[in-house]
CSV table of C-alpha atoms in Angstrom, one decimal:
chain,number,residue,atom,x,y,z
A,156,MET,CA,1.1,-18.2,7.7
A,157,ARG,CA,3.2,-14.9,7.7
A,158,TYR,CA,2.0,-11.7,6.1
A,159,LEU,CA,4.0,-8.8,5.3
A,160,PHE,CA,2.2,-5.3,4.8
A,161,PHE,CA,3.8,-2.2,3.3
A,162,ALA,CA,2.7,1.0,5.0
A,163,ASN,CA,4.0,4.0,3.1
A,164,THR,CA,1.7,6.7,4.0
A,165,PRO,CA,-0.8,7.2,7.1
A,166,ALA,CA,-3.7,6.1,4.6
A,167,HIS,CA,-2.0,2.6,4.2
A,168,VAL,CA,-1.9,2.2,8.1
A,169,HIS,CA,-5.7,2.8,7.9
A,170,LEU,CA,-6.0,0.6,5.0
A,171,TYR,CA,-4.5,-2.5,6.6
A,172,LYS,CA,-4.9,-2.1,10.3
A,173,HIS,CA,-8.0,-4.1,10.8
A,174,ALA,CA,-6.9,-6.9,8.5
A,175,VAL,CA,-3.6,-6.9,10.6
A,176,GLN,CA,-5.8,-7.4,13.7
A,177,ALA,CA,-7.9,-10.0,12.3
A,178,LEU,CA,-5.0,-12.1,11.0
A,179,GLU,CA,-3.2,-12.0,14.5
A,180,GLU,CA,-6.4,-12.9,16.2
A,181,ARG,CA,-6.5,-16.3,13.7
A,182,GLY,CA,-3.0,-17.1,14.9
A,183,HIS,CA,-1.1,-15.7,11.8
A,184,GLU,CA,2.2,-13.7,12.1
A,185,VAL,CA,1.9,-10.4,10.7
A,186,PHE,CA,4.7,-7.6,10.2
A,187,VAL,CA,4.7,-4.2,8.5
A,188,LEU,CA,7.4,-2.5,6.8
A,189,ALA,CA,6.9,1.3,7.1
A,190,ARG,CA,8.1,4.5,5.5
A,191,ASP,CA,8.4,7.2,8.0
A,192,TYR,CA,6.4,9.9,6.4
A,193,THR,CA,4.3,12.4,8.1
A,194,CYS,CA,2.3,10.5,10.8
A,195,THR,CA,2.8,7.0,9.6
A,196,VAL,CA,4.8,5.9,12.6
A,197,ASP,CA,2.5,7.6,15.1
A,198,LEU,CA,-0.5,5.7,13.7
A,199,LEU,CA,1.4,2.3,13.9
A,200,GLU,CA,2.5,3.0,17.4
A,201,TRP,CA,-1.1,4.1,18.3
A,202,TYR,CA,-2.5,0.7,16.9
A,203,ASP,CA,0.1,-1.4,18.4
A,204,ILE,CA,0.9,-2.8,15.0
A,205,PRO,CA,4.3,-4.6,14.9
A,206,TYR,CA,6.5,-2.6,12.4
A,207,GLU,CA,10.1,-1.7,11.3
A,208,VAL,CA,11.0,1.4,9.5
A,209,TYR,CA,12.7,0.8,6.0
A,210,GLY,CA,13.3,4.7,5.2
A,211,TYR,CA,12.4,8.4,5.8
A,212,CYS,CA,10.5,10.7,3.4
A,213,ASP,CA,9.4,14.1,3.9
A,214,THR,CA,6.9,16.2,2.0
A,215,SER,CA,9.5,17.6,-0.5
A,216,LYS,CA,9.3,16.5,-4.0
A,217,GLY,CA,12.9,15.5,-4.0
A,218,SER,CA,13.0,13.5,-0.8
A,219,LEU,CA,11.5,10.2,-2.0
A,220,LEU,CA,13.7,9.9,-5.2
A,221,SER,CA,17.0,10.6,-3.4
A,222,ARG,CA,16.2,8.1,-0.8
A,223,LEU,CA,14.8,5.5,-3.0
A,224,PRO,CA,17.9,3.1,-3.4
A,225,ALA,CA,18.5,2.8,0.3
A,226,HIS,CA,14.8,2.3,1.0
A,227,TYR,CA,15.0,-0.7,-1.4
A,228,VAL,CA,18.0,-2.3,0.2
A,229,ARG,CA,16.6,-2.0,3.8
A,230,ALA,CA,12.9,-3.1,2.7
A,231,ILE,CA,14.2,-6.3,0.8
A,232,ARG,CA,16.7,-7.2,3.6
A,233,ARG,CA,14.1,-7.0,6.2
A,234,ALA,CA,11.5,-8.9,4.2
A,235,ARG,CA,14.0,-11.7,3.6
A,236,ARG,CA,14.4,-12.0,7.5
A,237,PHE,CA,10.8,-12.2,8.0
A,238,ASP,CA,10.1,-14.7,5.1
A,239,PRO,CA,6.5,-14.0,4.6
A,240,ASP,CA,4.1,-16.3,2.7
A,241,LEU,CA,2.3,-13.2,1.1
A,242,ILE,CA,3.0,-9.5,0.8
A,243,PHE,CA,0.4,-6.8,0.7
A,244,GLY,CA,1.2,-3.0,-0.6
A,245,MET,CA,0.1,-0.5,-3.2
A,246,GLY,CA,3.0,-0.1,-5.6
A,247,SER,CA,6.5,-0.9,-6.4
A,248,TYR,CA,8.2,-1.2,-3.0
A,249,ALA,CA,5.8,-4.2,-2.3
A,250,ALA,CA,5.9,-5.7,-5.8
A,251,HIS,CA,9.7,-5.5,-6.2
A,252,THR,CA,10.4,-6.9,-2.5
A,253,GLY,CA,8.0,-9.6,-3.5
A,254,ALA,CA,9.9,-10.4,-6.7
A,255,VAL,CA,13.3,-10.4,-5.2
A,256,SER,CA,12.3,-12.4,-2.2
A,257,ARG,CA,10.0,-14.7,-4.3
A,258,THR,CA,7.0,-14.2,-2.4
A,259,PRO,CA,3.4,-13.8,-4.0
A,260,THR,CA,2.2,-10.2,-3.8
A,261,VAL,CA,-1.2,-8.5,-3.9
A,262,LEU,CA,-1.4,-4.7,-4.8
A,263,LEU,CA,-4.3,-2.7,-3.7
A,264,ILE,CA,-4.3,0.4,-6.2
A,265,ASP,CA,-7.0,3.0,-6.5
A,266,SER,CA,-5.1,5.7,-8.6
A,267,GLU,CA,-5.3,5.5,-12.3
A,268,PRO,CA,-2.8,8.0,-13.6
A,269,ALA,CA,0.5,6.5,-11.7
A,270,SER,CA,1.2,4.9,-15.4
A,271,LEU,CA,4.9,4.4,-14.4
A,272,ASP,CA,4.2,2.8,-11.0
A,273,HIS,CA,1.7,0.5,-12.5
A,274,ALA,CA,4.1,-0.5,-15.4
A,275,LEU,CA,6.8,-1.2,-12.7
A,276,SER,CA,4.9,-3.0,-10.3
A,277,THR,CA,1.9,-4.8,-11.8
A,278,PRO,CA,3.8,-7.4,-13.6
A,279,PHE,CA,5.2,-8.7,-10.3
A,280,ALA,CA,1.6,-9.3,-8.6
A,281,ARG,CA,-0.3,-12.2,-8.1
A,282,ALA,CA,-3.4,-10.1,-8.0
A,283,ILE,CA,-4.3,-6.7,-8.3
A,284,LEU,CA,-7.3,-5.0,-6.5
A,285,THR,CA,-9.0,-1.9,-7.3
A,286,PRO,CA,-12.3,-0.2,-6.6
A,287,ASN,CA,-14.9,-0.9,-9.2
A,288,THR,CA,-14.8,2.8,-10.2
A,289,PHE,CA,-11.2,2.2,-11.5
A,290,ARG,CA,-11.2,2.9,-15.2
A,291,LYS,CA,-7.8,1.5,-16.3
A,292,ASP,CA,-7.2,-2.0,-17.2
A,293,LEU,CA,-4.2,-3.5,-15.2
A,294,GLY,CA,-4.1,-7.0,-16.9
A,295,ASP,CA,-5.5,-10.4,-16.5
A,296,ASP,CA,-4.9,-10.4,-12.8
A,297,HIS,CA,-6.8,-7.2,-12.2
A,298,TYR,CA,-9.9,-7.7,-9.9
A,299,VAL,CA,-12.4,-5.0,-8.6
A,300,PHE,CA,-14.6,-4.8,-5.5
A,301,PRO,CA,-17.5,-2.6,-5.0
A,302,GLY,CA,-16.5,0.4,-2.9
A,303,PHE,CA,-13.1,2.2,-2.2
A,304,LYS,CA,-10.0,1.4,-0.1
A,305,GLU,CA,-11.4,3.5,2.6
A,306,CYS,CA,-14.1,0.9,3.1
A,307,ALA,CA,-11.4,-1.0,5.0
A,308,TYR,CA,-11.7,1.2,7.9
A,309,LEU,CA,-15.0,3.5,7.4
A,310,HIS,CA,-17.4,0.8,6.3
A,311,PRO,CA,-20.4,0.8,8.9
A,312,GLU,CA,-19.5,-2.7,9.9
A,313,ILE,CA,-16.1,-1.6,11.0
A,314,TYR,CA,-16.3,2.2,12.0
A,315,GLU,CA,-17.9,3.3,15.3
A,316,PRO,CA,-17.8,7.1,16.3
A,317,ASN,CA,-16.3,8.3,19.4
A,318,PRO,CA,-18.8,9.9,21.6
A,319,SER,CA,-16.0,11.8,23.4
A,320,ILE,CA,-14.5,13.6,20.6
A,321,ARG,CA,-16.0,17.0,21.3
A,322,SER,CA,-15.0,17.1,24.8
A,323,LYS,CA,-11.3,16.1,23.4
A,324,LEU,CA,-11.6,19.1,21.1
A,325,GLY,CA,-12.9,21.5,24.0
A,326,LEU,CA,-16.0,22.1,21.9
A,327,GLY,CA,-19.5,22.6,23.4
A,328,PRO,CA,-22.1,19.8,22.5
A,329,GLU,CA,-24.0,22.1,20.0
A,330,GLU,CA,-20.9,24.0,18.7
A,331,SER,CA,-20.4,23.6,15.2
A,332,TYR,CA,-17.1,23.4,13.3
A,333,ALA,CA,-15.5,22.9,9.8
A,334,ILE,CA,-12.2,21.4,9.0
A,335,VAL,CA,-9.8,22.6,6.5
A,336,ARG,CA,-7.3,20.1,5.1
A,337,LEU,CA,-4.3,21.4,3.1
A,338,ASN,CA,-1.9,19.1,1.2
A,339,ALA,CA,1.8,19.7,1.0
A,340,PHE,CA,1.9,18.8,-2.9
A,341,GLY,CA,5.2,17.2,-2.3
A,342,SER,CA,4.6,13.6,-3.7
A,343,GLN,CA,5.8,12.4,-7.0
A,344,HIS,CA,2.3,12.2,-8.1
A,345,ASP,CA,1.5,16.0,-7.2
A,346,VAL,CA,4.2,17.3,-9.6
A,347,GLY,CA,2.7,19.9,-11.6
A,348,LYS,CA,-0.3,20.2,-9.4
A,349,ARG,CA,-1.7,22.6,-7.1
A,350,GLY,CA,-4.3,23.4,-4.6
A,351,ILE,CA,-5.6,26.2,-2.4
A,352,THR,CA,-2.7,28.7,-2.5
A,353,GLY,CA,-1.2,30.7,0.2
A,354,GLU,CA,-3.5,33.8,0.4
A,355,GLN,CA,-6.5,31.6,-0.6
A,356,ARG,CA,-6.0,29.7,2.4
A,357,TYR,CA,-6.3,32.7,4.6
A,358,GLU,CA,-9.4,34.1,2.9
A,359,LEU,CA,-10.9,30.7,3.1
A,360,ILE,CA,-10.2,30.4,6.8
A,361,GLU,CA,-11.6,34.0,7.4
A,362,ARG,CA,-14.7,33.6,5.4
A,363,LEU,CA,-15.5,30.1,7.2
A,364,SER,CA,-14.8,31.6,10.6
A,365,GLU,CA,-17.8,33.8,10.1
A,366,GLU,CA,-20.2,30.9,10.3
A,367,THR,CA,-18.4,28.4,12.7
A,368,THR,CA,-15.1,27.2,14.5
A,369,VAL,CA,-12.5,26.3,12.0
A,370,LEU,CA,-9.9,23.5,12.6
A,371,VAL,CA,-7.0,23.2,10.1
A,372,SER,CA,-5.1,20.1,9.2
A,373,ASP,CA,-2.0,21.6,7.5
A,374,GLU,CA,0.1,18.7,5.9
A,375,GLY,CA,3.0,21.0,4.9
A,376,GLY,CA,2.9,22.9,8.3
A,377,ASP,CA,3.1,26.3,6.3
A,378,VAL,CA,0.0,28.1,7.9
A,379,ASP,CA,0.8,31.0,10.3
A,380,PHE,CA,-1.9,30.8,13.0
A,381,ASP,CA,-0.8,34.0,14.6
A,382,GLY,CA,-4.1,36.3,14.6
A,383,LEU,CA,-5.8,33.8,12.4
A,384,PRO,CA,-9.4,32.9,13.4
A,385,ALA,CA,-8.7,29.3,13.6
A,386,ARG,CA,-6.6,26.6,15.3
A,387,PRO,CA,-4.6,23.8,14.1
A,388,PHE,CA,-5.9,19.9,14.6
A,389,ASP,CA,-3.8,19.0,17.4
A,390,LEU,CA,-5.2,15.8,18.6
A,391,HIS,CA,-3.5,12.4,17.8
A,392,PRO,CA,-3.8,11.7,14.0
A,393,ALA,CA,-5.5,8.4,14.9
A,394,LEU,CA,-8.5,10.6,16.1
A,395,LEU,CA,-8.9,12.5,12.9
A,396,HIS,CA,-11.7,10.4,11.4
A,397,ASP,CA,-13.7,11.0,14.7
A,398,VAL,CA,-13.3,14.6,14.4
A,399,LEU,CA,-14.2,14.5,10.6
A,400,ALA,CA,-17.4,12.4,11.3
A,401,ASP,CA,-18.8,15.2,13.7
A,402,ALA,CA,-17.9,18.0,11.5
A,403,GLU,CA,-20.3,20.3,9.6
A,404,LEU,CA,-18.1,20.6,6.5
A,405,LEU,CA,-14.7,19.6,5.2
A,406,VAL,CA,-12.8,21.7,2.5
A,407,ALA,CA,-9.7,20.1,1.2
A,408,ASP,CA,-7.2,20.4,-1.6
A,409,THR,CA,-6.2,16.8,-0.7
A,410,GLN,CA,-7.7,13.6,-1.9
A,411,THR,CA,-8.0,10.7,0.7
A,412,MET,CA,-9.5,12.9,3.2
A,413,VAL,CA,-12.5,13.9,0.9
A,414,THR,CA,-13.3,10.3,0.2
A,415,GLU,CA,-13.1,9.7,4.2
A,416,ALA,CA,-15.8,12.5,4.6
A,417,ALA,CA,-18.1,11.1,2.0
A,418,LEU,CA,-18.1,7.7,3.5
A,419,LEU,CA,-18.8,9.2,7.0
A,420,GLY,CA,-21.6,11.4,5.7
A,421,THR,CA,-19.7,14.6,6.1
A,422,PRO,CA,-20.2,17.4,3.2
A,423,ALA,CA,-17.1,17.9,1.8
A,424,ILE,CA,-15.6,20.5,-1.0
A,425,ARG,CA,-12.5,19.2,-2.8
A,426,SER,CA,-10.5,21.8,-4.9
A,427,ASN,CA,-7.3,21.1,-6.6
A,428,SER,CA,-6.1,21.1,-10.2
A,429,PHE,CA,-6.9,17.4,-10.6
A,430,VAL,CA,-10.5,18.3,-10.7
A,431,GLY,CA,-11.9,18.5,-14.3
A,432,ASP,CA,-13.1,16.6,-17.1
A,433,SER,CA,-10.4,13.6,-16.4
A,434,ASP,CA,-10.9,13.5,-12.8
A,435,MET,CA,-10.3,10.2,-11.0
A,436,GLY,CA,-13.2,7.7,-11.0
A,437,ASN,CA,-14.0,7.7,-7.4
A,438,PHE,CA,-14.5,11.4,-7.0
A,439,VAL,CA,-16.7,11.4,-10.1
A,440,GLU,CA,-18.9,8.7,-8.5
A,441,LEU,CA,-19.0,10.4,-4.9
A,442,GLU,CA,-20.1,13.8,-6.7
A,443,ASN,CA,-22.7,11.8,-8.7
A,444,GLN,CA,-24.2,10.3,-5.5
A,445,GLY,CA,-24.3,13.9,-3.9
A,446,LEU,CA,-21.7,13.2,-1.4
A,447,ILE,CA,-18.9,15.5,-2.4
A,448,HIS,CA,-18.4,18.7,-4.5
A,449,ASN,CA,-15.5,18.8,-6.9
A,450,VAL,CA,-14.6,22.7,-7.3
A,451,ALA,CA,-12.0,24.1,-9.6
A,452,ALA,CA,-12.5,27.7,-9.1
A,453,PHE,CA,-11.7,29.1,-5.6
A,454,ASP,CA,-14.5,31.7,-5.6
A,455,ASP,CA,-16.8,28.8,-6.0
A,456,VAL,CA,-15.3,27.0,-3.1
A,457,ILE,CA,-16.2,30.2,-0.8
A,458,ASP,CA,-19.7,30.4,-2.2
A,459,LEU,CA,-20.7,26.8,-1.9
A,460,SER,CA,-19.0,26.7,1.7
A,461,MET,CA,-21.2,29.4,2.9
A,462,ARG,CA,-24.3,27.6,1.5
A,463,LEU,CA,-23.5,24.3,3.1
A,464,LEU,CA,-23.1,25.8,6.3
A,465,ARG,CA,-26.2,27.7,6.4
A,466,ASP,CA,-28.2,24.6,5.2
A,467,ASP,CA,-30.0,23.3,8.2
A,468,ASP,CA,-30.9,20.1,6.4
A,469,ALA,CA,-27.3,19.2,5.3
A,470,GLU,CA,-26.6,16.8,8.2
A,471,GLU,CA,-29.8,14.8,7.6
A,472,THR,CA,-29.3,14.8,3.7
A,473,TRP,CA,-25.7,13.7,3.9
A,474,GLN,CA,-26.3,10.8,6.4
A,475,ARG,CA,-29.0,9.5,4.2
A,476,ARG,CA,-27.0,9.5,1.1
A,477,ARG,CA,-24.1,7.8,2.9
A,478,THR,CA,-26.4,5.2,4.2
A,479,GLU,CA,-27.8,4.5,0.7
A,480,PHE,CA,-24.3,4.7,-1.0
A,481,LEU,CA,-22.8,2.2,1.3
A,482,ALA,CA,-25.7,-0.3,1.4
A,483,ASP,CA,-24.1,-2.4,-1.3
A,484,LYS,CA,-20.4,-1.7,-0.5
A,485,ALA,CA,-18.0,-4.3,0.4
A,486,ASN,CA,-16.3,-4.6,3.7
A,487,LEU,CA,-12.7,-4.5,2.6
A,488,THR,CA,-11.1,-5.6,5.6
A,489,GLU,CA,-13.0,-8.9,5.0
A,490,VAL,CA,-11.8,-9.0,1.6
A,491,ILE,CA,-8.3,-8.6,2.4
A,492,VAL,CA,-8.6,-11.1,5.0
A,493,ASP,CA,-10.4,-13.7,2.6
A,494,VAL,CA,-7.3,-13.0,-0.1
A,495,ALA,CA,-4.8,-13.5,2.7
A,496,ARG,CA,-6.2,-16.7,3.5
A,497,ASP,CA,-6.2,-17.9,0.0
A,498,ARG,CA,-2.5,-16.8,-0.5
A,499,GLY,CA,-3.5,-13.9,-3.0
A,500,ARG,CA,-5.8,-16.2,-5.1
A,501,VAL,CA,-8.9,-14.3,-5.5
A,502,GLY,CA,-11.1,-16.4,-7.6
A,503,ASP,CA,-13.2,-17.7,-4.8
A,504,VAL,CA,-13.7,-14.3,-3.0
A,505,ASP,CA,-17.2,-13.3,-3.5
A,506,SER,CA,-16.8,-9.6,-3.3
A,507,LEU,CA,-14.2,-9.6,-6.2
A,508,ARG,CA,-14.9,-9.8,-9.9
A,509,GLN,CA,-12.5,-9.5,-12.9
A,510,PHE,CA,-11.9,-6.1,-14.4
A,511,ASP,CA,-14.3,-5.8,-17.3
A,512,ARG,CA,-12.3,-4.2,-20.1
A,513,PRO,CA,-14.1,-1.3,-21.6
A,514,ALA,CA,-15.0,-1.2,-25.1
A,515,ALA,CA,-13.2,1.2,-27.4
A,516,SER,CA,-15.9,3.6,-27.1
A,517,GLU,CA,-15.5,3.8,-23.3
A,518,ALA,CA,-12.2,5.6,-23.0
A,519,ALA,CA,-10.9,6.1,-19.6
A,520,GLN,CA,-12.1,9.2,-17.9
A,521,SER,CA,-10.3,9.1,-14.7
A,522,VAL,CA,-7.1,10.7,-13.5
A,523,GLY,CA,-6.2,10.8,-9.9
A,524,ILE,CA,-3.3,10.6,-7.5
A,525,GLY,CA,-0.3,8.0,-7.2
A,526,GLY,CA,-0.2,4.9,-4.8
A,527,ASP,CA,3.1,4.7,-3.4
């Protein structure tokens, strides 16, 4: 069979990379249509995944919209040439390409508030897969799995730590470090949202440096490191999870990397204007399990960071919580491969069940980030 995957962000590459490898090993033809966005192409090259770029997008809010028509034309044209039996993606690009090319499409979605994208994409999908923490009903073809999309690459059956990561970072065997991850807030789902602002960023780094070595992953490239007691994360982006797994702490105003930290057993603090009573379901669940902290006020970020870095038992506590939390979670790569084998028909996949529509009293409580 022939399978086409859409990789519009670096997270999508990680989501599908092991499934692509597994399907290739079974003798299937697999191809990825990629959007040249931040390090997406770098990751595809690193993992030796067959791909073609259908368009470019930078981190500014107007970049995607202005390029959208050309993106669609190239994606649909290339999909027709490949002639897939099944398409996988996370939103409208995949769904509409499938509709035009008359190819069944499976959408894997983990973001409740992207209502416009859901309305435009889900009617064209054969199946819609979401985490079981997802609170929004996406119709009769909506199925859920136990876990998060990050379980496709950080599930204990999949992920293996890199024992040489400290030497690659130039750190001593006992030298502690924290990661600060800063979002560019340039995507369509970030409109009107904010994270850790300019001056707050420098204050946070200064305070963290009093306790540990600080590495900064700055998506927007706005941080001036001149005179700052920190250094940029400058390894290949494919090594970021290995660095995250061995960190003492992650402080971030972005989303995906916080979930990744939780699944690796690394204490994480998430602070942005998504945090609140209507937060996204997976972050509510992870906080309930003691794996992350969702913090709205910046002063609280500083105080909590200091407490976690000074807690000698934090590593043991978080690793125990991670083990307990992941004990009953699906290996999502296996789910994707099973769905691919059945051409997007999900009824016989053991780890999937149809979404349970909430009663009227169970109003949706989750708001998060967009998918495409």
